[in-house]
Short mmCIF file of C-alpha atoms in Angstrom, two decimals:
data_model
loop_
_atom_site.label_atom_id
_atom_site.label_comp_id
_atom_site.label_asym_id
_atom_site.label_seq_id
_atom_site.Cartn_x
_atom_site.Cartn_y
_atom_site.Cartn_z
CA MET A 1 -85.23 -97.85 -90.62
CA ALA A 2 -87.34 -100.97 -90.90
CA ASP A 3 -90.22 -101.75 -88.55
CA THR A 4 -88.33 -104.81 -87.30
CA ASP A 5 -85.54 -102.53 -86.16
CA LEU A 6 -87.99 -100.43 -84.19
CA SER A 7 -88.93 -103.46 -82.13
CA ARG A 8 -85.39 -103.58 -80.82
CA LEU A 9 -86.19 -100.51 -78.75
CA HIS A 10 -88.15 -102.78 -76.45
CA THR A 11 -84.96 -104.70 -75.64
CA TYR A 12 -83.02 -101.47 -74.99
CA ASP A 13 -80.57 -102.66 -77.64
CA LEU A 14 -79.74 -99.22 -79.01
CA GLU A 15 -76.80 -98.55 -81.30
CA LEU A 16 -75.96 -96.14 -84.09
CA GLY A 17 -79.18 -94.96 -85.65
CA ALA A 18 -81.02 -95.04 -82.35
CA THR A 19 -81.86 -91.38 -82.63
CA GLU A 20 -83.68 -92.00 -85.90
CA ALA A 21 -85.51 -94.93 -84.35
CA VAL A 22 -86.60 -92.96 -81.33
CA GLN A 23 -87.85 -90.14 -83.52
CA LYS A 24 -90.03 -92.60 -85.45
CA HIS A 25 -91.17 -94.44 -82.33
CA TYR A 26 -94.44 -93.97 -80.50
CA SER A 27 -95.44 -90.34 -80.12
CA ARG A 28 -95.19 -88.79 -76.68
CA HIS A 29 -98.37 -88.73 -74.60
CA VAL A 30 -98.67 -85.19 -73.30
CA VAL A 31 -101.60 -83.15 -72.11
CA ALA A 32 -103.02 -81.25 -75.07
CA GLN A 33 -102.57 -77.53 -74.74
CA LYS A 34 -105.78 -75.58 -74.61
CA PRO A 35 -106.53 -73.18 -77.45
CA VAL A 36 -105.00 -69.73 -77.12
CA SER A 37 -107.69 -67.21 -76.31
CA GLN A 38 -108.04 -63.87 -78.02
CA ARG A 39 -107.88 -62.25 -74.61
CA LYS A 40 -104.44 -63.74 -74.04
CA LEU A 41 -103.24 -62.60 -77.45
CA ASP A 42 -104.54 -59.08 -76.82
CA PHE A 43 -102.81 -58.97 -73.42
CA GLU A 44 -99.49 -60.13 -74.87
CA HIS A 45 -99.77 -57.66 -77.73
CA ALA A 46 -100.40 -54.82 -75.29
CA ARG A 47 -97.25 -55.50 -73.24
CA PRO A 48 -94.55 -52.89 -73.94
CA ARG A 49 -91.69 -54.46 -75.85
CA TRP A 50 -89.11 -52.50 -73.87
CA LEU A 51 -90.51 -53.80 -70.58
CA ARG A 52 -90.29 -57.42 -71.75
CA GLU A 53 -86.69 -56.90 -72.86
CA CYS A 54 -85.71 -55.20 -69.60
CA MET A 55 -87.27 -57.92 -67.48
CA ALA A 56 -85.63 -60.64 -69.58
CA GLU A 57 -82.19 -59.04 -69.19
CA ALA A 58 -82.66 -58.56 -65.44
CA THR A 59 -83.92 -62.11 -65.03
CA GLY A 60 -81.09 -63.54 -67.10
CA VAL A 61 -78.41 -61.80 -65.04
CA PHE A 62 -80.17 -62.93 -61.87
CA TYR A 63 -80.21 -66.51 -63.18
CA TYR A 64 -76.45 -66.64 -63.55
CA VAL A 65 -75.34 -64.40 -60.66
CA PHE A 66 -77.54 -65.98 -58.00
CA PRO A 67 -76.24 -69.58 -58.22
CA GLY A 68 -72.69 -68.26 -58.58
CA ILE A 69 -72.67 -66.12 -55.45
CA ALA A 70 -74.62 -68.82 -53.58
CA ALA A 71 -71.76 -71.23 -54.33
CA ILE A 72 -69.30 -68.56 -53.18
CA ALA A 73 -71.29 -68.14 -49.96
CA ALA A 74 -71.22 -71.86 -49.21
CA PHE A 75 -67.49 -71.95 -49.90
CA THR A 76 -66.58 -68.81 -47.94
CA ILE A 77 -68.77 -69.19 -44.87
CA ASN A 78 -67.66 -72.78 -44.28
CA ALA A 79 -63.95 -72.16 -44.78
CA GLU A 80 -63.27 -73.00 -41.14
CA SER A 81 -65.78 -75.82 -40.87
CA PRO A 82 -64.53 -78.93 -39.01
CA LEU A 83 -65.97 -80.96 -41.88
CA GLY A 84 -63.60 -79.22 -44.25
CA VAL A 85 -64.41 -76.60 -46.84
CA THR A 86 -64.58 -79.20 -49.62
CA ALA A 87 -67.72 -80.58 -48.00
CA PHE A 88 -69.46 -77.32 -48.87
CA GLY A 89 -67.78 -76.08 -52.02
CA SER A 90 -64.67 -75.34 -54.02
CA ILE A 91 -63.47 -73.12 -56.84
CA PHE A 92 -64.46 -75.96 -59.14
CA GLN A 93 -68.01 -75.91 -57.81
CA ILE A 94 -68.20 -72.12 -58.08
CA GLY A 95 -67.09 -72.27 -61.72
CA TRP A 96 -69.80 -74.78 -62.53
CA ALA A 97 -72.44 -72.74 -60.69
CA PHE A 98 -71.69 -69.71 -62.86
CA ALA A 99 -71.34 -71.79 -66.04
CA ILE A 100 -74.64 -73.62 -65.68
CA GLY A 101 -76.32 -70.42 -64.48
CA ILE A 102 -75.24 -68.69 -67.70
CA ALA A 103 -76.57 -71.57 -69.78
CA PHE A 104 -79.92 -71.44 -67.97
CA ALA A 105 -80.04 -67.66 -68.36
CA ILE A 106 -79.57 -67.91 -72.13
CA ILE A 107 -82.07 -70.75 -72.49
CA THR A 108 -84.68 -68.98 -70.36
CA CYS A 109 -84.39 -65.34 -71.35
CA ALA A 110 -82.47 -64.96 -74.62
CA PRO A 111 -85.56 -65.61 -76.80
CA THR A 112 -87.08 -62.41 -75.41
CA SER A 113 -84.18 -59.96 -75.19
CA GLY A 114 -81.39 -61.51 -77.22
CA GLY A 115 -79.54 -62.66 -74.11
CA HIS A 116 -76.85 -60.02 -73.62
CA PHE A 117 -76.61 -60.22 -69.79
CA ASN A 118 -73.48 -58.08 -69.84
CA PRO A 119 -73.21 -54.32 -70.50
CA ALA A 120 -70.05 -54.88 -72.54
CA ILE A 121 -71.83 -57.34 -74.82
CA THR A 122 -74.71 -54.89 -75.26
CA ILE A 123 -72.26 -52.15 -76.25
CA CYS A 124 -70.49 -54.50 -78.67
CA PHE A 125 -73.80 -55.43 -80.30
CA ALA A 126 -74.43 -51.71 -80.81
CA ILE A 127 -70.94 -51.19 -82.28
CA TRP A 128 -70.72 -54.22 -84.57
CA GLN A 129 -74.21 -55.61 -85.14
CA GLY A 130 -76.49 -52.59 -85.40
CA PHE A 131 -78.21 -52.96 -82.03
CA PRO A 132 -80.10 -49.69 -81.40
CA TRP A 133 -78.08 -47.33 -79.23
CA LYS A 134 -81.29 -45.99 -77.70
CA LYS A 135 -81.84 -49.39 -76.09
CA VAL A 136 -78.35 -49.62 -74.57
CA PRO A 137 -79.03 -47.58 -71.38
CA HIS A 138 -82.11 -49.51 -70.30
CA TYR A 139 -80.47 -52.84 -71.13
CA ILE A 140 -77.48 -51.95 -68.94
CA PHE A 141 -79.68 -50.69 -66.11
CA SER A 142 -81.71 -53.90 -66.22
CA GLN A 143 -78.58 -56.04 -66.11
CA ILE A 144 -77.23 -54.21 -63.06
CA PHE A 145 -80.65 -54.41 -61.42
CA GLY A 146 -80.75 -58.18 -61.91
CA ALA A 147 -77.41 -58.62 -60.16
CA PHE A 148 -78.54 -56.27 -57.39
CA ILE A 149 -81.66 -58.35 -56.73
CA ALA A 150 -79.56 -61.54 -56.73
CA GLY A 151 -77.31 -60.02 -54.07
CA LEU A 152 -80.24 -58.90 -51.93
CA LEU A 153 -81.92 -62.28 -52.11
CA LEU A 154 -78.73 -64.08 -51.20
CA MET A 155 -78.25 -61.83 -48.16
CA GLY A 156 -81.77 -62.69 -47.03
CA MET A 157 -81.41 -66.43 -47.53
CA TYR A 158 -77.99 -66.63 -45.86
CA TRP A 159 -78.69 -63.94 -43.25
CA PRO A 160 -78.08 -65.99 -40.04
CA GLU A 161 -74.91 -67.56 -41.39
CA ILE A 162 -73.55 -64.27 -42.75
CA GLN A 163 -74.24 -62.51 -39.44
CA THR A 164 -72.33 -65.19 -37.55
CA PHE A 165 -69.48 -65.03 -40.05
CA LYS A 166 -69.52 -61.23 -39.81
CA ALA A 167 -69.20 -61.30 -36.01
CA GLU A 168 -66.35 -63.81 -36.18
CA SER A 169 -64.54 -61.73 -38.79
CA ILE A 170 -64.81 -58.57 -36.71
CA ALA A 171 -63.71 -60.41 -33.55
CA SER A 172 -60.61 -61.71 -35.32
CA GLY A 173 -59.67 -58.15 -36.32
CA LYS A 174 -59.92 -58.78 -40.06
CA GLY A 175 -62.86 -56.47 -40.69
CA LEU A 176 -65.60 -57.07 -43.22
CA VAL A 177 -64.09 -56.16 -46.59
CA TYR A 178 -61.29 -58.39 -47.83
CA ASN A 179 -60.84 -61.42 -50.05
CA GLY A 180 -62.40 -64.28 -48.11
CA GLY A 181 -64.38 -61.93 -45.89
CA PRO A 182 -68.14 -61.37 -45.62
CA ALA A 183 -68.24 -58.75 -48.41
CA SER A 184 -66.35 -61.02 -50.81
CA ILE A 185 -69.40 -63.31 -50.92
CA LEU A 186 -71.03 -60.70 -53.11
CA CYS A 187 -68.22 -59.19 -55.18
CA THR A 188 -64.53 -59.49 -55.94
CA PHE A 189 -61.66 -58.14 -53.84
CA PRO A 190 -57.94 -58.67 -54.47
CA ASN A 191 -55.65 -60.49 -52.08
CA PRO A 192 -53.85 -58.26 -49.57
CA ASP A 193 -50.56 -58.68 -51.43
CA GLN A 194 -52.09 -57.72 -54.80
CA THR A 195 -51.26 -54.03 -54.65
CA ASN A 196 -50.07 -53.68 -58.26
CA LEU A 197 -53.12 -52.31 -60.07
CA GLY A 198 -51.46 -52.76 -63.45
CA TYR A 199 -51.16 -56.49 -62.82
CA LEU A 200 -54.83 -56.66 -61.76
CA PHE A 201 -55.83 -54.67 -64.84
CA LEU A 202 -54.02 -57.02 -67.22
CA THR A 203 -55.45 -60.11 -65.53
CA GLU A 204 -58.98 -58.77 -65.81
CA PHE A 205 -58.41 -57.60 -69.38
CA PHE A 206 -57.14 -60.99 -70.53
CA VAL A 207 -59.91 -62.97 -68.82
CA ASP A 208 -62.66 -60.71 -70.16
CA SER A 209 -61.15 -60.77 -73.66
CA PHE A 210 -61.04 -64.57 -73.57
CA ILE A 211 -64.71 -64.79 -72.62
CA GLY A 212 -65.70 -62.08 -75.12
CA LEU A 213 -64.01 -63.86 -78.01
CA VAL A 214 -65.70 -67.15 -77.17
CA ILE A 215 -69.09 -65.43 -76.94
CA TRP A 216 -68.64 -63.72 -80.31
CA ALA A 217 -67.53 -66.94 -81.99
CA ASN A 218 -70.57 -68.77 -80.59
CA LEU A 219 -72.87 -66.06 -81.90
CA ASP A 220 -71.40 -66.18 -85.41
CA PRO A 221 -74.03 -67.91 -87.59
CA ALA A 222 -71.29 -69.01 -89.99
CA ASN A 223 -69.54 -71.05 -87.29
CA PRO A 224 -70.12 -74.71 -88.22
CA PHE A 225 -69.03 -76.04 -84.84
CA VAL A 226 -71.72 -74.40 -82.74
CA SER A 227 -75.45 -75.06 -82.79
CA PRO A 228 -78.19 -73.13 -81.00
CA VAL A 229 -78.42 -76.07 -78.62
CA SER A 230 -74.75 -76.07 -77.65
CA ALA A 231 -74.05 -72.33 -77.61
CA PRO A 232 -75.44 -71.64 -74.08
CA PHE A 233 -73.25 -74.36 -72.59
CA ALA A 234 -70.15 -73.40 -74.59
CA ILE A 235 -70.46 -69.79 -73.42
CA GLY A 236 -71.04 -70.92 -69.84
CA LEU A 237 -68.01 -73.19 -69.94
CA ALA A 238 -65.81 -70.31 -71.15
CA TYR A 239 -66.82 -68.41 -68.03
CA GLY A 240 -66.30 -71.47 -65.85
CA ALA A 241 -62.83 -72.07 -67.32
CA MET A 242 -61.75 -68.57 -66.36
CA VAL A 243 -63.13 -68.99 -62.84
CA TRP A 244 -61.20 -72.24 -62.44
CA GLY A 245 -58.01 -70.65 -63.67
CA PHE A 246 -58.05 -67.16 -62.21
CA ALA A 247 -60.59 -66.79 -59.40
CA ASP A 248 -57.82 -67.11 -56.83
CA ILE A 249 -56.15 -63.94 -58.12
CA ALA A 250 -59.26 -61.74 -58.40
CA ILE A 251 -61.44 -61.52 -61.50
CA SER A 252 -64.82 -59.88 -62.04
CA THR A 253 -65.71 -60.67 -65.72
CA ASN A 254 -68.94 -58.63 -65.93
CA LEU A 255 -69.73 -55.01 -65.11
CA ALA A 256 -73.33 -55.78 -64.15
CA ARG A 257 -72.46 -58.84 -62.07
CA ASP A 258 -69.88 -56.86 -60.09
CA LEU A 259 -71.54 -53.45 -59.75
CA GLY A 260 -74.98 -54.79 -58.85
CA THR A 261 -73.66 -57.01 -56.06
CA ARG A 262 -71.05 -54.45 -54.98
CA ILE A 263 -73.86 -51.97 -54.27
CA VAL A 264 -75.44 -54.62 -52.03
CA ALA A 265 -72.07 -55.15 -50.32
CA ALA A 266 -71.79 -51.41 -49.70
CA ILE A 267 -75.26 -51.37 -48.14
CA PHE A 268 -74.50 -54.19 -45.70
CA PHE A 269 -70.74 -53.96 -45.20
CA GLY A 270 -69.88 -50.31 -45.80
CA GLY A 271 -68.41 -48.02 -48.43
CA GLU A 272 -65.06 -49.78 -48.22
CA SER A 273 -66.59 -52.24 -50.68
CA PHE A 274 -65.82 -49.60 -53.33
CA SER A 275 -62.58 -48.20 -51.92
CA TYR A 276 -60.68 -51.34 -50.85
CA LEU A 277 -57.19 -51.18 -52.39
CA HIS A 278 -58.63 -48.87 -55.10
CA TYR A 279 -59.66 -52.00 -56.99
CA SER A 280 -63.36 -51.57 -57.72
CA TRP A 281 -62.88 -49.49 -60.89
CA ILE A 282 -60.96 -52.39 -62.43
CA ALA A 283 -63.67 -54.90 -61.53
CA ILE A 284 -66.42 -52.65 -62.85
CA LEU A 285 -64.96 -50.94 -65.93
CA VAL A 286 -62.25 -53.09 -67.53
CA ASN A 287 -64.80 -55.54 -68.86
CA VAL A 288 -66.01 -53.00 -71.43
CA PRO A 289 -62.75 -52.18 -73.28
CA ALA A 290 -61.60 -55.80 -73.00
CA THR A 291 -64.78 -57.11 -74.65
CA ILE A 292 -64.66 -54.42 -77.35
CA PHE A 293 -61.07 -55.48 -78.05
CA ALA A 294 -62.02 -59.17 -78.24
CA THR A 295 -65.04 -58.67 -80.48
CA GLY A 296 -63.09 -56.23 -82.66
CA TYR A 297 -60.35 -58.84 -83.02
CA TYR A 298 -62.97 -61.31 -84.22
CA GLU A 299 -64.69 -58.83 -86.54
CA PHE A 300 -61.51 -57.64 -88.24
CA LEU A 301 -59.48 -60.86 -88.37
CA MET A 302 -61.84 -63.83 -88.15
CA ARG A 303 -65.32 -62.90 -89.38
CA ASP A 304 -66.33 -64.44 -92.72
CA SER A 305 -69.30 -62.36 -93.84
CA LEU A 306 -69.51 -64.06 -97.24
CA SER A 307 -70.04 -67.37 -95.48
CA THR A 308 -72.75 -65.77 -93.37
CA ILE A 309 -74.50 -64.55 -96.52
CA GLY A 310 -74.12 -67.97 -98.10
CA LYS A 311 -75.88 -69.63 -95.19
CA GLY A 312 -78.78 -67.23 -95.48
CA HIS A 313 -78.14 -65.42 -92.18
CA ALA A 314 -77.38 -62.05 -93.80
CA VAL A 315 -77.69 -60.23 -97.10
CA HIS A 316 -75.42 -57.89 -99.00
CA GLU A 317 -76.30 -54.26 -98.31
CA HIS A 318 -77.00 -53.82 -102.04
CA GLY A 319 -78.84 -57.11 -102.43
CA GLU A 320 -78.12 -59.79 -105.03
CA GLU A 321 -76.63 -57.25 -107.40
CA GLY A 322 -74.10 -56.15 -104.78
CA LEU A 323 -73.14 -59.77 -104.03
CA ARG A 324 -72.76 -60.48 -107.76
CA ARG A 325 -70.45 -57.49 -108.18
CA HIS A 326 -68.33 -58.61 -105.21
CA ILE A 327 -67.88 -62.12 -106.62
CA THR A 328 -67.10 -60.73 -110.07
CA ASN A 329 -64.58 -58.20 -108.75
CA THR A 330 -62.73 -60.57 -106.45
CA GLY A 331 -62.75 -63.44 -108.92
CA THR A 332 -62.13 -66.04 -106.22
CA ILE A 333 -63.93 -67.18 -103.10
CA GLU A 334 -62.19 -68.34 -99.96
CA THR A 335 -62.54 -72.06 -99.25
CA GLY A 336 -64.64 -71.56 -96.13
CA ALA A 337 -67.04 -69.20 -97.84
CA ALA A 338 -67.30 -71.43 -100.91
CA ASN A 339 -68.21 -74.40 -98.75
CA ALA A 340 -70.82 -72.32 -96.99
CA LEU A 341 -72.33 -71.32 -100.31
CA LYS A 342 -72.47 -74.88 -101.64
CA PRO A 343 -75.97 -75.55 -100.27
CA ASN A 344 -77.02 -72.80 -102.65
CA GLY A 345 -74.69 -74.19 -105.31
CA SER A 346 -76.68 -73.25 -108.39
CA ARG A 347 -77.16 -69.76 -107.01
CA LEU A 348 -73.41 -69.35 -106.57
CA ASP A 349 -72.72 -70.57 -110.08
CA ASP A 350 -75.35 -68.21 -111.44
CA LEU A 351 -73.82 -65.30 -109.56
CA LYS A 352 -70.35 -66.11 -110.82
CA HIS A 353 -71.34 -66.45 -114.47
CA GLU A 354 -74.04 -63.84 -114.89
#
């Protein structure tokens, strides 16, 4: 872009190509970062890797659970407000709170731990992607712990309002544990007429499978439609979409999110938080087989490993020789994989003709 075009930035006359112009414009004036001391490097090197990963997973789950249940609290507590519940929240707002919370969790903590934030995702990484099984237990514990802390903090911050709501709920004869009651601020409960556990199971299974498939597609390095910048928001929106569509008929979506906050609900509102309509096992456990099903569906029917190799994100288990044998034996390459390999075009031709 010519220098004369850059001057147009001063008139705010931006059009196509503005990104290029901005990138070539005046450099940002920021405070220079001080040199990194050896003491700091030694301290960071001495930190146990497992502790950093555990804290990142706990923090990430906290980041997405806390705004979500805070939005639920505002919606639930003010259901009878003379101003109208929409002045304080809605299912739409709750979906966005969880969606943006997930995006922030990934942006903030994924560089340290990989950003699982869900026991089912951790298990699927171990099954399909070679994640060490020895790390699975402390990842899952950390995720549940993060949700537990989110629930405790919410109870503290909303304590006066929850106590008032609790007294009103008891006075009306409804109790504490029901959908729309004090305990439902923290975790999911079915509606009183939802007594068919099979129906609840299938709803949870479908919703969790939907989210799991979107997550796995976003994490596929061969997917040309997702960038590292957009993936956190795409994953968050998948969660939000399920909240908007199915929150009114009871969904949990994450073992850690439900179990961690359900323990808090049991502490403050009684053991019925686990026994109400025999539902808790669905909210806690169904997420795991549903996510394994979804990721298995992707791995067996949609994964294009040759494309992943072509983009440099993986290698053949037997190296270049193994890849050469595969191309020779199959004779043809699927269109998607061939396109992925085009950036390495000469390498592909060499492999095909050697």
